[in-house]
JSON list of C-alpha atoms in Angstrom, two decimals:
[
{"chain": "A", "resi": 1, "resn": "MET", "atom": "CA", "xyz": [128.37, 30.05, -28.81]},
{"chain": "A", "resi": 2, "resn": "PHE", "atom": "CA", "xyz": [127.25, 30.12, -32.39]},
{"chain": "A", "resi": 3, "resn": "LYS", "atom": "CA", "xyz": [130.23, 29.45, -34.64]},
{"chain": "A", "resi": 4, "resn": "ASP", "atom": "CA", "xyz": [131.07, 32.77, -36.30]},
{"chain": "A", "resi": 5, "resn": "ASN", "atom": "CA", "xyz": [127.60, 34.01, -35.22]},
{"chain": "A", "resi": 6, "resn": "ILE", "atom": "CA", "xyz": [126.00, 31.91, -37.98]},
{"chain": "A", "resi": 7, "resn": "VAL", "atom": "CA", "xyz": [122.79, 29.88, -37.72]},
{"chain": "A", "resi": 8, "resn": "THR", "atom": "CA", "xyz": [120.91, 27.91, -40.35]},
{"chain": "A", "resi": 9, "resn": "CYS", "atom": "CA", "xyz": [117.16, 28.07, -40.79]},
{"chain": "A", "resi": 10, "resn": "LYS", "atom": "CA", "xyz": [114.75, 26.65, -43.37]},
{"chain": "A", "resi": 11, "resn": "GLN", "atom": "CA", "xyz": [115.49, 29.46, -45.89]},
{"chain": "A", "resi": 12, "resn": "GLY", "atom": "CA", "xyz": [119.28, 29.53, -45.51]},
{"chain": "A", "resi": 13, "resn": "SER", "atom": "CA", "xyz": [122.07, 30.68, -43.18]},
{"chain": "A", "resi": 14, "resn": "LEU", "atom": "CA", "xyz": [122.16, 33.95, -41.24]},
{"chain": "A", "resi": 15, "resn": "ARG", "atom": "CA", "xyz": [125.17, 35.81, -39.86]},
{"chain": "A", "resi": 16, "resn": "GLY", "atom": "CA", "xyz": [124.45, 37.91, -36.80]},
{"chain": "A", "resi": 17, "resn": "THR", "atom": "CA", "xyz": [126.65, 39.87, -34.43]},
{"chain": "A", "resi": 18, "resn": "ALA", "atom": "CA", "xyz": [127.94, 39.16, -30.92]},
{"chain": "A", "resi": 19, "resn": "GLU", "atom": "CA", "xyz": [127.19, 41.94, -28.45]},
{"chain": "A", "resi": 20, "resn": "ASN", "atom": "CA", "xyz": [128.02, 41.62, -24.74]},
{"chain": "A", "resi": 21, "resn": "GLY", "atom": "CA", "xyz": [127.59, 37.83, -24.69]},
{"chain": "A", "resi": 22, "resn": "ILE", "atom": "CA", "xyz": [124.37, 37.97, -26.72]},
{"chain": "A", "resi": 23, "resn": "THR", "atom": "CA", "xyz": [124.06, 36.92, -30.37]},
{"chain": "A", "resi": 24, "resn": "VAL", "atom": "CA", "xyz": [121.81, 39.29, -32.33]},
{"chain": "A", "resi": 25, "resn": "PHE", "atom": "CA", "xyz": [120.16, 38.66, -35.68]},
{"chain": "A", "resi": 26, "resn": "ARG", "atom": "CA", "xyz": [118.48, 41.75, -37.16]},
{"chain": "A", "resi": 27, "resn": "GLY", "atom": "CA", "xyz": [116.23, 42.05, -40.18]},
{"chain": "A", "resi": 28, "resn": "VAL", "atom": "CA", "xyz": [115.34, 38.35, -40.48]},
{"chain": "A", "resi": 29, "resn": "PRO", "atom": "CA", "xyz": [112.51, 37.94, -43.03]},
{"chain": "A", "resi": 30, "resn": "PHE", "atom": "CA", "xyz": [109.51, 35.99, -41.77]},
{"chain": "A", "resi": 31, "resn": "ALA", "atom": "CA", "xyz": [107.39, 36.48, -44.91]},
{"chain": "A", "resi": 32, "resn": "GLN", "atom": "CA", "xyz": [107.68, 37.75, -48.47]},
{"chain": "A", "resi": 33, "resn": "PRO", "atom": "CA", "xyz": [107.35, 41.52, -48.83]},
{"chain": "A", "resi": 34, "resn": "PRO", "atom": "CA", "xyz": [103.61, 42.41, -48.99]},
{"chain": "A", "resi": 35, "resn": "VAL", "atom": "CA", "xyz": [103.94, 44.45, -52.17]},
{"chain": "A", "resi": 36, "resn": "GLY", "atom": "CA", "xyz": [102.57, 44.12, -55.70]},
{"chain": "A", "resi": 37, "resn": "GLU", "atom": "CA", "xyz": [100.25, 41.12, -56.00]},
{"chain": "A", "resi": 38, "resn": "LEU", "atom": "CA", "xyz": [100.88, 40.19, -52.35]},
{"chain": "A", "resi": 39, "resn": "ARG", "atom": "CA", "xyz": [99.54, 43.51, -51.04]},
{"chain": "A", "resi": 40, "resn": "TRP", "atom": "CA", "xyz": [96.44, 42.99, -48.85]},
{"chain": "A", "resi": 41, "resn": "ARG", "atom": "CA", "xyz": [96.93, 39.20, -48.97]},
{"chain": "A", "resi": 42, "resn": "GLU", "atom": "CA", "xyz": [97.91, 36.72, -46.27]},
{"chain": "A", "resi": 43, "resn": "PRO", "atom": "CA", "xyz": [101.68, 36.59, -45.66]},
{"chain": "A", "resi": 44, "resn": "GLN", "atom": "CA", "xyz": [103.59, 34.09, -47.80]},
{"chain": "A", "resi": 45, "resn": "PRO", "atom": "CA", "xyz": [106.68, 32.20, -46.59]},
{"chain": "A", "resi": 46, "resn": "PRO", "atom": "CA", "xyz": [109.94, 34.00, -47.32]},
{"chain": "A", "resi": 47, "resn": "HIS", "atom": "CA", "xyz": [112.06, 32.92, -50.27]},
{"chain": "A", "resi": 48, "resn": "SER", "atom": "CA", "xyz": [115.22, 30.92, -49.64]},
{"chain": "A", "resi": 49, "resn": "TRP", "atom": "CA", "xyz": [118.60, 32.56, -50.18]},
{"chain": "A", "resi": 50, "resn": "GLY", "atom": "CA", "xyz": [121.98, 31.19, -51.15]},
{"chain": "A", "resi": 51, "resn": "GLY", "atom": "CA", "xyz": [125.11, 31.62, -49.09]},
{"chain": "A", "resi": 52, "resn": "VAL", "atom": "CA", "xyz": [125.07, 33.41, -45.75]},
{"chain": "A", "resi": 53, "resn": "ARG", "atom": "CA", "xyz": [122.66, 36.34, -45.40]},
{"chain": "A", "resi": 54, "resn": "PRO", "atom": "CA", "xyz": [123.94, 39.20, -43.21]},
{"chain": "A", "resi": 55, "resn": "ALA", "atom": "CA", "xyz": [121.48, 39.79, -40.35]},
{"chain": "A", "resi": 56, "resn": "VAL", "atom": "CA", "xyz": [123.27, 42.78, -38.86]},
{"chain": "A", "resi": 57, "resn": "SER", "atom": "CA", "xyz": [120.97, 45.76, -39.59]},
{"chain": "A", "resi": 58, "resn": "PHE", "atom": "CA", "xyz": [117.44, 46.65, -38.60]},
{"chain": "A", "resi": 59, "resn": "SER", "atom": "CA", "xyz": [114.98, 46.62, -41.48]},
{"chain": "A", "resi": 60, "resn": "ALA", "atom": "CA", "xyz": [112.33, 49.20, -42.35]},
{"chain": "A", "resi": 61, "resn": "ILE", "atom": "CA", "xyz": [109.38, 49.90, -40.07]},
{"chain": "A", "resi": 62, "resn": "PRO", "atom": "CA", "xyz": [105.80, 49.93, -41.41]},
{"chain": "A", "resi": 63, "resn": "VAL", "atom": "CA", "xyz": [104.76, 53.17, -43.09]},
{"chain": "A", "resi": 64, "resn": "GLN", "atom": "CA", "xyz": [103.20, 55.39, -40.44]},
{"chain": "A", "resi": 65, "resn": "ARG", "atom": "CA", "xyz": [102.59, 58.98, -39.51]},
{"chain": "A", "resi": 66, "resn": "HIS", "atom": "CA", "xyz": [104.81, 60.69, -36.94]},
{"chain": "A", "resi": 67, "resn": "PHE", "atom": "CA", "xyz": [102.77, 61.55, -33.84]},
{"chain": "A", "resi": 68, "resn": "GLY", "atom": "CA", "xyz": [105.26, 63.84, -32.13]},
{"chain": "A", "resi": 69, "resn": "PHE", "atom": "CA", "xyz": [106.79, 61.30, -29.77]},
{"chain": "A", "resi": 70, "resn": "GLY", "atom": "CA", "xyz": [109.96, 59.28, -30.14]},
{"chain": "A", "resi": 71, "resn": "SER", "atom": "CA", "xyz": [112.32, 59.72, -33.05]},
{"chain": "A", "resi": 72, "resn": "ASN", "atom": "CA", "xyz": [111.91, 62.25, -35.81]},
{"chain": "A", "resi": 73, "resn": "GLU", "atom": "CA", "xyz": [109.98, 60.79, -38.77]},
{"chain": "A", "resi": 74, "resn": "ALA", "atom": "CA", "xyz": [112.67, 61.90, -41.21]},
{"chain": "A", "resi": 75, "resn": "GLN", "atom": "CA", "xyz": [115.16, 59.63, -39.43]},
{"chain": "A", "resi": 76, "resn": "LEU", "atom": "CA", "xyz": [113.00, 56.49, -39.67]},
{"chain": "A", "resi": 77, "resn": "TRP", "atom": "CA", "xyz": [113.30, 54.13, -42.62]},
{"chain": "A", "resi": 78, "resn": "GLN", "atom": "CA", "xyz": [109.72, 53.25, -43.57]},
{"chain": "A", "resi": 79, "resn": "SER", "atom": "CA", "xyz": [108.52, 50.80, -46.20]},
{"chain": "A", "resi": 80, "resn": "GLU", "atom": "CA", "xyz": [105.70, 48.39, -46.98]},
{"chain": "A", "resi": 81, "resn": "ASP", "atom": "CA", "xyz": [108.51, 45.80, -47.13]},
{"chain": "A", "resi": 82, "resn": "CYS", "atom": "CA", "xyz": [108.62, 45.50, -43.34]},
{"chain": "A", "resi": 83, "resn": "LEU", "atom": "CA", "xyz": [107.95, 41.85, -42.38]},
{"chain": "A", "resi": 84, "resn": "TYR", "atom": "CA", "xyz": [111.18, 41.15, -40.51]},
{"chain": "A", "resi": 85, "resn": "LEU", "atom": "CA", "xyz": [112.15, 39.91, -37.04]},
{"chain": "A", "resi": 86, "resn": "ASN", "atom": "CA", "xyz": [114.97, 40.93, -34.73]},
{"chain": "A", "resi": 87, "resn": "ILE", "atom": "CA", "xyz": [116.26, 38.11, -32.54]},
{"chain": "A", "resi": 88, "resn": "TRP", "atom": "CA", "xyz": [118.46, 38.29, -29.43]},
{"chain": "A", "resi": 89, "resn": "THR", "atom": "CA", "xyz": [119.71, 34.99, -28.01]},
{"chain": "A", "resi": 90, "resn": "PRO", "atom": "CA", "xyz": [122.16, 34.06, -25.23]},
{"chain": "A", "resi": 91, "resn": "GLY", "atom": "CA", "xyz": [125.56, 33.00, -26.49]},
{"chain": "A", "resi": 92, "resn": "SER", "atom": "CA", "xyz": [124.72, 29.31, -26.07]},
{"chain": "A", "resi": 93, "resn": "GLY", "atom": "CA", "xyz": [124.45, 26.59, -28.67]},
{"chain": "A", "resi": 94, "resn": "PRO", "atom": "CA", "xyz": [121.55, 26.49, -31.14]},
{"chain": "A", "resi": 95, "resn": "GLU", "atom": "CA", "xyz": [120.52, 23.05, -29.84]},
{"chain": "A", "resi": 96, "resn": "ASP", "atom": "CA", "xyz": [119.92, 24.32, -26.28]},
{"chain": "A", "resi": 97, "resn": "LYS", "atom": "CA", "xyz": [116.31, 24.29, -25.14]},
{"chain": "A", "resi": 98, "resn": "LEU", "atom": "CA", "xyz": [115.71, 27.83, -23.89]},
{"chain": "A", "resi": 99, "resn": "PRO", "atom": "CA", "xyz": [112.55, 29.79, -23.12]},
{"chain": "A", "resi": 100, "resn": "VAL", "atom": "CA", "xyz": [111.36, 32.25, -25.76]},
{"chain": "A", "resi": 101, "resn": "PHE", "atom": "CA", "xyz": [110.01, 35.73, -25.11]},
{"chain": "A", "resi": 102, "resn": "VAL", "atom": "CA", "xyz": [108.00, 37.37, -27.89]},
{"chain": "A", "resi": 103, "resn": "TRP", "atom": "CA", "xyz": [107.19, 41.06, -27.66]},
{"chain": "A", "resi": 104, "resn": "PHE", "atom": "CA", "xyz": [104.46, 42.61, -29.78]},
{"chain": "A", "resi": 105, "resn": "TYR", "atom": "CA", "xyz": [104.75, 46.36, -29.64]},
{"chain": "A", "resi": 106, "resn": "GLY", "atom": "CA", "xyz": [101.28, 47.77, -29.09]},
{"chain": "A", "resi": 107, "resn": "GLY", "atom": "CA", "xyz": [101.64, 51.43, -29.97]},
{"chain": "A", "resi": 108, "resn": "ALA", "atom": "CA", "xyz": [97.89, 51.92, -29.35]},
{"chain": "A", "resi": 109, "resn": "TYR", "atom": "CA", "xyz": [97.41, 51.33, -33.09]},
{"chain": "A", "resi": 110, "resn": "MET", "atom": "CA", "xyz": [99.06, 54.72, -33.63]},
{"chain": "A", "resi": 111, "resn": "GLY", "atom": "CA", "xyz": [102.63, 53.74, -34.36]},
{"chain": "A", "resi": 112, "resn": "GLY", "atom": "CA", "xyz": [105.15, 51.01, -33.89]},
{"chain": "A", "resi": 113, "resn": "ARG", "atom": "CA", "xyz": [108.64, 49.90, -34.68]}
]
């Protein structure tokens, strides 16, 4: 298990949650927000943070139009600041060599979360 659901990465430490034997880290930044001068540019590495960053809540989804399926648009938190990962990992140690599954939501270029 991860001690207190905390892991350390290049930018700092993250505190996730334990859910049914799985450790979950939500809203983990993988790049700087693509806003201001970074809009329409290649992603830049995320800034480091001090202390332990809570990784317990989903972050915003990319700004998109509601197409009549799924959740109501008014209930979705949308923002250009949307370059975050959600990570689920078995409750084993961080040094364990485990396979990784990456899922890219297609959405037919119409929508995505």
